[in-house]
Amino acid sequence: MLCQVCKKDEATIHLTEITDGIRVEMHLCQTCASEEGIAAKNQIPLNELLSNLLAVQPADEDLADNSTKLTCDNCGFTLDEFRRDGLLGCPNDYEVFEKALLPLIEKTHNGKTKHCGKVLSKAPADTKKQIALAALQQKLDDAVKSEDYELAAKLRDKIKRLG
Amino acid sequence: MKLTDISGNINEWFDGTGPLADVVISSRIRLARNLAGHKFLSRCSNTEKSAILEKLKDALMELPLGDEIFYIGIDKAPVLDRNFLVERHLISRHHAFGKGPRGVVIAKREFFTAMINEEDHLRIQVLKGGLQLSQCAEQINQIDDSIENKVDYAFSPRYGYLTACPTNLGTGIRVSVMLHLPALKMTGHIEKFFNSARSMNLAVRGLFGEGTEAAGDFYQISNQVTLGISEEDIVSSFEKTIIPEIVEYENAARNQLVDKEANLLDDKISRAMALLGNAQLISSQEALFLLSHLRMGINIHERMGSSTPAIDRLCTRKSSGKKKSEGLSIKTINRLFMLTLPAHLQLNCGKSLDPAGRDTLRAQIIRSALNQ
């Protein structure tokens, strides 16, 4: 099907608008749709998606207010800047803005909020233990979810021994 | 080392070898790391960026990789060199055209590269041909350990490796597999592949070209979740489940084409041969599109032997003594895919070319390879 505006290129964007019960269909090519301001981006950049998520996020107004006022002592970063660029200012920001970032981290990582992968070889013994426990706990949650109770029991015993 | 030392050949990972290489072009693992005691790059002055660059460059140039290592200062490199490195998958487009002091460390055989001051202070990657994710994981883990012996990474007991963007937090790992899926595309099943990838939190994008556009039916599939799951679990889900399943679907689609739609398949391959063998001007997009069909034809021949008339013609050519000789190889097609990309063409002919000049040279290179 050809674009109904330029009548040259193939229409790749198909819009159906229903206003007051009247249905209007539009078939446009990417270029004409962009000019009309209705082009769908092929893929929303991840950073943009994150900023959007954060912008609509906190249901808790107090948290939103407090976080907005916060500034990182180390790098002078504010949440507004994160909303704009989707990037943090320094490693310290994960602590300073933790409350505001946590729901976002959870959403991005499929509900997960604790690291359970590789550990720095220089890390202290209790950090290594903490991460090993988090990994086992994660596996236990997965086993329960998939109703593999035999594996879940083994993991629970392992967690008890390690903890 | 000069870029022209490598620009005349394809990279090791693109030579058509490795497990499941007819569908899986390559396996790649990337780790994102940042130095402790420094700000992330968005808050760094150029002086701080230079300090990070020097510290990491020193650590990386001493890596025991068993290969010659070289460094390129990206901020000072000519635009053509930057485009070449992007086409070669040695740096990202973001790195090529970013801001401030930044660079890349490359192993000459191109299985390893490290971008310094991209979005994070350090992004290291290991690339191998075919499905070799475990091997990539083992190698990148050792390299990461060697770097960690020399520098201090930003790390938190709760969140793991701290990254500038929370999407990379935790392991900082991005596992990417590059796939050639022409039959899924031709049989109209590619959307199903996209949908199931999305439902598994995986990202799919084109390999050549920008955004989601998949020129030449090459797709890159990668993980998005990096926190709350171990590196081993991510790698093993790709290697044992996700990728073998996609390969099976692609092969089933290829069988379907041979068994039930041989005419359609032969038409595509015959058209591709005719156009590529005769065109006087050809754009990069069109070349990728047509070469993709030839690549699939050769793969089908390698897997199934004699199949359809056009594939037989493609894979066995008559020499002057009317004796059948070997036809086109995957290696030749892969060479054409890469060496006819815009920056490759210009670097190899030693001068800058306008689009029409590139289209002429591209057509000439392809014609001579096909009519040999």
GROMACS .gro file of C-alpha atoms in nm, chain B:
model
  372
  164MET     CA    1   5.006  -0.101   1.361
  165LYS     CA    2   4.795   0.068   1.093
  166LEU     CA    3   4.427   0.002   1.027
  167THR     CA    4   4.512  -0.090   0.668
  168ASP     CA    5   4.696  -0.393   0.812
  169ILE     CA    6   4.356  -0.540   0.900
  170SER     CA    7   4.115  -0.366   0.664
  171GLY     CA    8   4.186  -0.594   0.365
  172ASN     CA    9   4.066  -0.903   0.549
  173ILE     CA   10   3.762  -1.003   0.749
  174ASN     CA   11   3.789  -1.054   1.124
  175GLU     CA   12   3.852  -1.399   1.266
  176TRP     CA   13   3.502  -1.414   1.412
  177PHE     CA   14   3.345  -1.352   1.070
  178ASP     CA   15   3.529  -1.620   0.874
  179GLY     CA   16   3.235  -1.860   0.873
  180THR     CA   17   3.378  -2.113   1.117
  181GLY     CA   18   3.273  -2.216   1.468
  182PRO     CA   19   2.980  -2.417   1.606
  183LEU     CA   20   2.647  -2.361   1.422
  184ALA     CA   21   2.823  -2.105   1.201
  185ASP     CA   22   2.565  -2.132   0.922
  186VAL     CA   23   2.317  -1.944   1.141
  187VAL     CA   24   2.527  -1.808   1.429
  188ILE     CA   25   2.775  -1.554   1.297
  189SER     CA   26   2.944  -1.476   1.625
  190SER     CA   27   2.924  -1.470   2.003
  191ARG     CA   28   3.018  -1.165   2.202
  192ILE     CA   29   3.040  -1.085   2.573
  193ARG     CA   30   3.090  -0.734   2.703
  194LEU     CA   31   3.154  -0.622   3.060
  195ALA     CA   32   3.099  -0.266   3.185
  196ARG     CA   33   3.332  -0.146   3.460
  197ASN     CA   34   3.410   0.184   3.634
  198LEU     CA   35   3.701   0.293   3.848
  199ALA     CA   36   3.648   0.356   4.218
  200GLY     CA   37   3.734   0.708   4.333
  201HIS     CA   38   3.627   0.874   4.007
  202LYS     CA   39   3.299   1.027   3.895
  203PHE     CA   40   3.105   0.871   3.610
  204LEU     CA   41   3.185   1.026   3.273
  205SER     CA   42   2.886   1.263   3.254
  206ARG     CA   43   3.034   1.453   3.555
  207CYS     CA   44   3.402   1.424   3.460
  208SER     CA   45   3.614   1.714   3.339
  209ASN     CA   46   3.846   1.645   3.045
  210THR     CA   47   4.137   1.637   3.294
  211GLU     CA   48   3.969   1.362   3.494
  212LYS     CA   49   3.881   1.174   3.174
  213SER     CA   50   4.247   1.191   3.067
  214ALA     CA   51   4.359   1.055   3.406
  215ILE     CA   52   4.114   0.762   3.375
  216LEU     CA   53   4.225   0.700   3.017
  217GLU     CA   54   4.593   0.683   3.111
  218LYS     CA   55   4.532   0.459   3.413
  219LEU     CA   56   4.326   0.209   3.211
  220LYS     CA   57   4.546   0.223   2.905
  221ASP     CA   58   4.849   0.129   3.117
  222ALA     CA   59   4.663  -0.166   3.269
  223LEU     CA   60   4.526  -0.286   2.934
  224MET     CA   61   4.845  -0.262   2.727
  225GLU     CA   62   5.012  -0.513   2.962
  226LEU     CA   63   4.738  -0.776   2.933
  227PRO     CA   64   4.873  -1.125   2.857
  228LEU     CA   65   4.649  -1.184   2.552
  229GLY     CA   66   4.895  -1.380   2.340
  230ASP     CA   67   4.845  -1.131   2.057
  231GLU     CA   68   4.979  -0.794   1.952
  232ILE     CA   69   4.786  -0.515   2.129
  233PHE     CA   70   4.745  -0.166   1.993
  234TYR     CA   71   4.582   0.156   2.109
  235ILE     CA   72   4.391   0.418   1.910
  236GLY     CA   73   4.302   0.759   2.054
  237ILE     CA   74   3.947   0.793   1.921
  238ASP     CA   75   3.912   1.166   1.992
  239LYS     CA   76   4.209   1.232   1.763
  240ALA     CA   77   4.135   0.969   1.497
  241PRO     CA   78   4.007   1.072   1.150
  242VAL     CA   79   3.634   1.021   1.089
  243LEU     CA   80   3.702   0.749   0.830
  244ASP     CA   81   3.903   0.546   1.084
  245ARG     CA   82   3.625   0.581   1.339
  246ASN     CA   83   3.365   0.464   1.088
  247PHE     CA   84   3.587   0.171   0.997
  248LEU     CA   85   3.615   0.065   1.363
  249VAL     CA   86   3.235   0.083   1.394
  250GLU     CA   87   3.183  -0.129   1.081
  251ARG     CA   88   3.434  -0.375   1.222
  252HIS     CA   89   3.238  -0.395   1.552
  253LEU     CA   90   3.547  -0.288   1.744
  254ILE     CA   91   3.385   0.025   1.888
  255SER     CA   92   3.028   0.151   1.922
  256ARG     CA   93   2.887   0.442   1.722
  257HIS     CA   94   2.843   0.622   2.055
  258HIS     CA   95   3.217   0.588   2.122
  259ALA     CA   96   3.316   0.691   1.769
  260PHE     CA   97   3.130   1.020   1.790
  261GLY     CA   98   3.135   1.087   2.166
  262LYS     CA   99   3.308   1.370   2.348
  263GLY     CA  100   3.639   1.417   2.527
  264PRO     CA  101   3.950   1.205   2.576
  265ARG     CA  102   3.870   0.843   2.489
  266GLY     CA  103   4.027   0.548   2.318
  267VAL     CA  104   4.021   0.182   2.230
  268VAL     CA  105   4.263  -0.102   2.293
  269ILE     CA  106   4.246  -0.378   2.031
  270ALA     CA  107   4.406  -0.721   1.999
  271LYS     CA  108   4.533  -0.751   1.643
  272ARG     CA  109   4.333  -1.070   1.580
  273GLU     CA  110   4.026  -0.866   1.692
  274PHE     CA  111   3.891  -1.120   1.944
  275PHE     CA  112   3.934  -0.858   2.218
  276THR     CA  113   3.868  -0.486   2.236
  277ALA     CA  114   3.836  -0.242   2.525
  278MET     CA  115   3.665   0.095   2.492
  279ILE     CA  116   3.789   0.350   2.744
  280ASN     CA  117   3.557   0.639   2.837
  281GLU     CA  118   3.254   0.530   2.636
  282GLU     CA  119   2.942   0.542   2.860
  283ASP     CA  120   3.137   0.373   3.140
  284HIS     CA  121   3.508   0.413   3.215
  285LEU     CA  122   3.577   0.072   3.068
  286ARG     CA  123   3.390  -0.165   2.841
  287ILE     CA  124   3.576  -0.482   2.750
  288GLN     CA  125   3.453  -0.732   2.496
  289VAL     CA  126   3.552  -1.074   2.364
  290LEU     CA  127   3.423  -1.193   2.026
  291LYS     CA  128   3.439  -1.540   1.869
  292GLY     CA  129   3.295  -1.702   1.557
  293GLY     CA  130   2.987  -1.928   1.581
  294LEU     CA  131   2.825  -2.020   1.910
  295GLN     CA  132   3.113  -2.003   2.159
  296LEU     CA  133   2.969  -1.815   2.454
  297SER     CA  134   3.127  -2.028   2.729
  298GLN     CA  135   3.468  -1.977   2.569
  299CYS     CA  136   3.405  -1.600   2.549
  300ALA     CA  137   3.291  -1.599   2.914
  301GLU     CA  138   3.599  -1.783   3.034
  302GLN     CA  139   3.836  -1.557   2.844
  303ILE     CA  140   3.671  -1.229   2.943
  304ASN     CA  141   3.660  -1.338   3.305
  305GLN     CA  142   4.036  -1.396   3.304
  306ILE     CA  143   4.099  -1.062   3.133
  307ASP     CA  144   3.873  -0.888   3.385
  308ASP     CA  145   4.067  -1.049   3.672
  309SER     CA  146   4.399  -0.932   3.524
  310ILE     CA  147   4.268  -0.574   3.498
  311GLU     CA  148   4.129  -0.589   3.851
  312ASN     CA  149   4.478  -0.672   3.979
  313LYS     CA  150   4.594  -0.335   3.852
  314VAL     CA  151   4.301  -0.099   3.921
  315ASP     CA  152   4.018  -0.061   4.173
  316TYR     CA  153   3.669  -0.111   4.032
  317ALA     CA  154   3.359   0.064   4.173
  318PHE     CA  155   3.167  -0.219   4.342
  319SER     CA  156   2.889  -0.242   4.598
  320PRO     CA  157   2.800  -0.553   4.801
  321ARG     CA  158   2.431  -0.498   4.721
  322TYR     CA  159   2.441  -0.383   4.359
  323GLY     CA  160   2.766  -0.539   4.234
  324TYR     CA  161   2.959  -0.352   3.963
  325LEU     CA  162   2.835   0.009   3.961
  326THR     CA  163   2.762   0.150   3.616
  327ALA     CA  164   2.671   0.496   3.488
  328CYS     CA  165   2.331   0.370   3.373
  329PRO     CA  166   2.130   0.146   3.609
  330THR     CA  167   2.040  -0.078   3.311
  331ASN     CA  168   2.391  -0.229   3.325
  332LEU     CA  169   2.412  -0.257   3.702
  333GLY     CA  170   2.521  -0.577   3.881
  334THR     CA  171   2.720  -0.800   3.651
  335GLY     CA  172   2.764  -0.531   3.386
  336ILE     CA  173   2.740  -0.814   3.135
  337ARG     CA  174   2.592  -0.797   2.787
  338VAL     CA  175   2.580  -1.128   2.605
  339SER     CA  176   2.514  -1.079   2.232
  340VAL     CA  177   2.478  -1.338   1.963
  341MET     CA  178   2.472  -1.236   1.599
  342LEU     CA  179   2.243  -1.446   1.384
  343HIS     CA  180   2.170  -1.479   1.013
  344LEU     CA  181   1.797  -1.546   0.977
  345PRO     CA  182   1.706  -1.507   0.607
  346ALA     CA  183   1.463  -1.801   0.595
  347LEU     CA  184   1.261  -1.682   0.897
  348LYS     CA  185   1.235  -1.348   0.721
  349MET     CA  186   1.143  -1.500   0.384
  350THR     CA  187   0.876  -1.729   0.531
  351GLY     CA  188   0.727  -1.441   0.732
  352HIS     CA  189   0.807  -1.587   1.076
  353ILE     CA  190   1.056  -1.323   1.187
  354GLU     CA  191   0.791  -1.129   1.385
  355LYS     CA  192   0.729  -1.438   1.599
  356PHE     CA  193   1.099  -1.443   1.679
  357PHE     CA  194   1.089  -1.076   1.781
  358ASN     CA  195   0.785  -1.130   2.000
  359SER     CA  196   0.921  -1.430   2.184
  360ALA     CA  197   1.255  -1.252   2.236
  361ARG     CA  198   1.073  -0.952   2.382
  362SER     CA  199   0.870  -1.172   2.614
  363MET     CA  200   1.197  -1.313   2.749
  364ASN     CA  201   1.341  -0.965   2.817
  365LEU     CA  202   1.586  -0.993   2.531
  366ALA     CA  203   1.678  -0.712   2.293
  367VAL     CA  204   1.694  -0.767   1.916
  368ARG     CA  205   1.854  -0.528   1.672
  369GLY     CA  206   2.017  -0.526   1.329
  370LEU     CA  207   2.383  -0.615   1.298
  371PHE     CA  208   2.477  -0.390   1.008
  372GLY     CA  209   2.309  -0.055   0.980
  373GLU     CA  210   2.158   0.143   1.261
  374GLY     CA  211   1.869   0.095   1.499
  375THR     CA  212   1.643  -0.203   1.448
  376GLU     CA  213   1.694  -0.208   1.075
  377ALA     CA  214   1.842  -0.548   0.994
  378ALA     CA  215   2.030  -0.516   0.668
  379GLY     CA  216   2.120  -0.852   0.517
  380ASP     CA  217   1.893  -1.040   0.762
  381PHE     CA  218   2.157  -1.022   1.035
  382TYR     CA  219   2.018  -0.982   1.385
  383GLN     CA  220   2.185  -0.937   1.719
  384ILE     CA  221   2.008  -1.077   2.023
  385SER     CA  222   2.119  -0.978   2.372
  386ASN     CA  223   2.021  -0.988   2.739
  387GLN     CA  224   1.878  -0.682   2.909
  388VAL     CA  225   1.868  -0.797   3.271
  389THR     CA  226   2.209  -0.771   3.437
  390LEU     CA  227   2.121  -0.771   3.808
  391GLY     CA  228   2.001  -1.056   4.028
  392ILE     CA  229   2.128  -1.324   3.793
  393SER     CA  230   2.480  -1.466   3.764
  394GLU     CA  231   2.698  -1.438   3.456
  395GLU     CA  232   2.700  -1.820   3.425
  396ASP     CA  233   2.320  -1.839   3.427
  397ILE     CA  234   2.285  -1.574   3.157
  398VAL     CA  235   2.547  -1.740   2.937
  399SER     CA  236   2.406  -2.087   2.984
  400SER     CA  237   2.047  -1.982   2.906
  401PHE     CA  238   2.170  -1.835   2.576
  402GLU     CA  239   2.398  -2.123   2.488
  403LYS     CA  240   2.180  -2.415   2.592
  404THR     CA  241   1.827  -2.292   2.529
  405ILE     CA  242   1.768  -1.963   2.350
  406ILE     CA  243   2.015  -1.983   2.062
  407PRO     CA  244   1.978  -2.357   1.978
  408GLU     CA  245   1.601  -2.302   1.960
  409ILE     CA  246   1.632  -2.008   1.721
  410VAL     CA  247   1.878  -2.208   1.506
  411GLU     CA  248   1.628  -2.492   1.494
  412TYR     CA  249   1.350  -2.255   1.378
  413GLU     CA  250   1.572  -2.103   1.111
  414ASN     CA  251   1.675  -2.446   0.984
  415ALA     CA  252   1.312  -2.560   0.980
  416ALA     CA  253   1.225  -2.249   0.775
  417ARG     CA  254   1.511  -2.329   0.534
  418ASN     CA  255   1.384  -2.688   0.498
  419GLN     CA  256   1.035  -2.554   0.435
  420LEU     CA  257   1.168  -2.330   0.158
  421VAL     CA  258   1.352  -2.618  -0.010
  422ASP     CA  259   1.063  -2.866   0.025
  423LYS     CA  260   0.761  -2.650  -0.038
  424GLU     CA  261   0.870  -2.320  -0.185
  425ALA     CA  262   1.166  -2.413  -0.402
  426ASN     CA  263   1.044  -2.178  -0.675
  427LEU     CA  264   1.041  -1.878  -0.443
  428LEU     CA  265   1.385  -1.970  -0.307
  429ASP     CA  266   1.530  -2.021  -0.655
  430ASP     CA  267   1.382  -1.694  -0.771
  431LYS     CA  268   1.546  -1.501  -0.487
  432ILE     CA  269   1.883  -1.670  -0.539
  433SER     CA  270   1.875  -1.636  -0.918
  434ARG     CA  271   1.783  -1.269  -0.896
  435ALA     CA  272   2.059  -1.208  -0.641
  436MET     CA  273   2.316  -1.382  -0.864
  437ALA     CA  274   2.203  -1.191  -1.173
  438LEU     CA  275   2.201  -0.851  -1.004
  439LEU     CA  276   2.524  -0.893  -0.811
  440GLY     CA  277   2.699  -1.042  -1.113
  441ASN     CA  278   2.600  -0.759  -1.347
  442ALA     CA  279   2.522  -0.441  -1.153
  443GLN     CA  280   2.742  -0.142  -1.230
  444LEU     CA  281   2.627   0.056  -0.926
  445ILE     CA  282   2.511  -0.099  -0.602
  446SER     CA  283   2.431   0.054  -0.264
  447SER     CA  284   2.548  -0.100   0.060
  448GLN     CA  285   2.188  -0.181   0.159
  449GLU     CA  286   2.111  -0.357  -0.169
  450ALA     CA  287   2.437  -0.551  -0.160
  451LEU     CA  288   2.371  -0.673   0.195
  452PHE     CA  289   2.016  -0.770   0.099
  453LEU     CA  290   2.123  -0.973  -0.205
  454LEU     CA  291   2.436  -1.127  -0.053
  455SER     CA  292   2.218  -1.253   0.229
  456HIS     CA  293   2.026  -1.472  -0.017
  457LEU     CA  294   2.347  -1.614  -0.161
  458ARG     CA  295   2.479  -1.687   0.186
  459MET     CA  296   2.166  -1.885   0.268
  460GLY     CA  297   2.190  -2.076  -0.062
  461ILE     CA  298   2.547  -2.184   0.011
  462ASN     CA  299   2.452  -2.282   0.368
  463ILE     CA  300   2.165  -2.495   0.239
  464HIS     CA  301   2.400  -2.664  -0.008
  465GLU     CA  302   2.656  -2.735   0.265
  466ARG     CA  303   2.393  -2.885   0.493
  467MET     CA  304   2.176  -3.073   0.245
  468GLY     CA  305   2.391  -3.121  -0.066
  469SER     CA  306   2.209  -3.087  -0.398
  470SER     CA  307   1.876  -2.915  -0.336
  471THR     CA  308   1.735  -2.674  -0.596
  472PRO     CA  309   1.863  -2.582  -0.946
  473ALA     CA  310   1.965  -2.226  -0.852
  474ILE     CA  311   2.152  -2.341  -0.542
  475ASP     CA  312   2.330  -2.608  -0.747
  476ARG     CA  313   2.431  -2.343  -1.001
  477LEU     CA  314   2.553  -2.116  -0.722
  478CYS     CA  315   2.762  -2.382  -0.555
  479THR     CA  316   2.910  -2.565  -0.854
  480ARG     CA  317   3.036  -2.369  -1.147
  481LYS     CA  318   3.153  -2.502  -1.481
  482SER     CA  319   3.511  -2.425  -1.568
  483SER     CA  320   3.645  -2.401  -1.926
  484GLY     CA  321   3.699  -2.778  -1.954
  485LYS     CA  322   3.326  -2.823  -1.878
  486LYS     CA  323   3.434  -2.983  -1.553
  487LYS     CA  324   3.245  -2.871  -1.247
  488SER     CA  325   3.456  -2.669  -1.008
  489GLU     CA  326   3.386  -2.541  -0.664
  490GLY     CA  327   3.143  -2.251  -0.650
  491LEU     CA  328   3.121  -1.962  -0.410
  492SER     CA  329   3.220  -2.019  -0.048
  493ILE     CA  330   3.078  -1.871   0.270
  494LYS     CA  331   3.414  -1.710   0.331
  495THR     CA  332   3.393  -1.523  -0.003
  496ILE     CA  333   3.040  -1.403   0.075
  497ASN     CA  334   3.140  -1.293   0.426
  498ARG     CA  335   3.436  -1.106   0.279
  499LEU     CA  336   3.200  -0.925   0.042
  500PHE     CA  337   2.963  -0.839   0.328
  501MET     CA  338   3.236  -0.668   0.524
  502LEU     CA  339   3.482  -0.537   0.265
  503THR     CA  340   3.211  -0.355   0.069
  504LEU     CA  341   3.091  -0.150   0.367
  505PRO     CA  342   3.153   0.225   0.306
  506ALA     CA  343   3.453   0.285   0.535
  507HIS     CA  344   3.618  -0.044   0.437
  508LEU     CA  345   3.592   0.048   0.068
  509GLN     CA  346   3.751   0.387   0.122
  510LEU     CA  347   4.028   0.272   0.355
  511ASN     CA  348   4.121  -0.009   0.115
  512CYS     CA  349   4.131   0.209  -0.195
  513GLY     CA  350   4.326   0.476  -0.009
  514LYS     CA  351   4.099   0.771  -0.083
  515SER     CA  352   3.770   0.919   0.017
  516LEU     CA  353   3.482   0.841  -0.220
  517ASP     CA  354   3.142   1.001  -0.265
  518PRO     CA  355   2.835   0.769  -0.251
  519ALA     CA  356   2.831   0.720  -0.629
  520GLY     CA  357   3.202   0.635  -0.630
  521ARG     CA  358   3.147   0.384  -0.351
  522ASP     CA  359   2.853   0.225  -0.535
  523THR     CA  360   3.068   0.182  -0.847
  524LEU     CA  361   3.362   0.031  -0.661
  525ARG     CA  362   3.134  -0.196  -0.456
  526ALA     CA  363   2.965  -0.328  -0.771
  527GLN     CA  364   3.303  -0.387  -0.932
  528ILE     CA  365   3.442  -0.583  -0.634
  529ILE     CA  366   3.129  -0.799  -0.613
  530ARG     CA  367   3.118  -0.865  -0.988
  531SER     CA  368   3.479  -0.974  -0.998
  532ALA     CA  369   3.434  -1.209  -0.697
  533LEU     CA  370   3.121  -1.366  -0.847
  534ASN     CA  371   3.246  -1.401  -1.201
  535GLN     CA  372   3.583  -1.552  -1.112
   0.00000   0.00000   0.00000
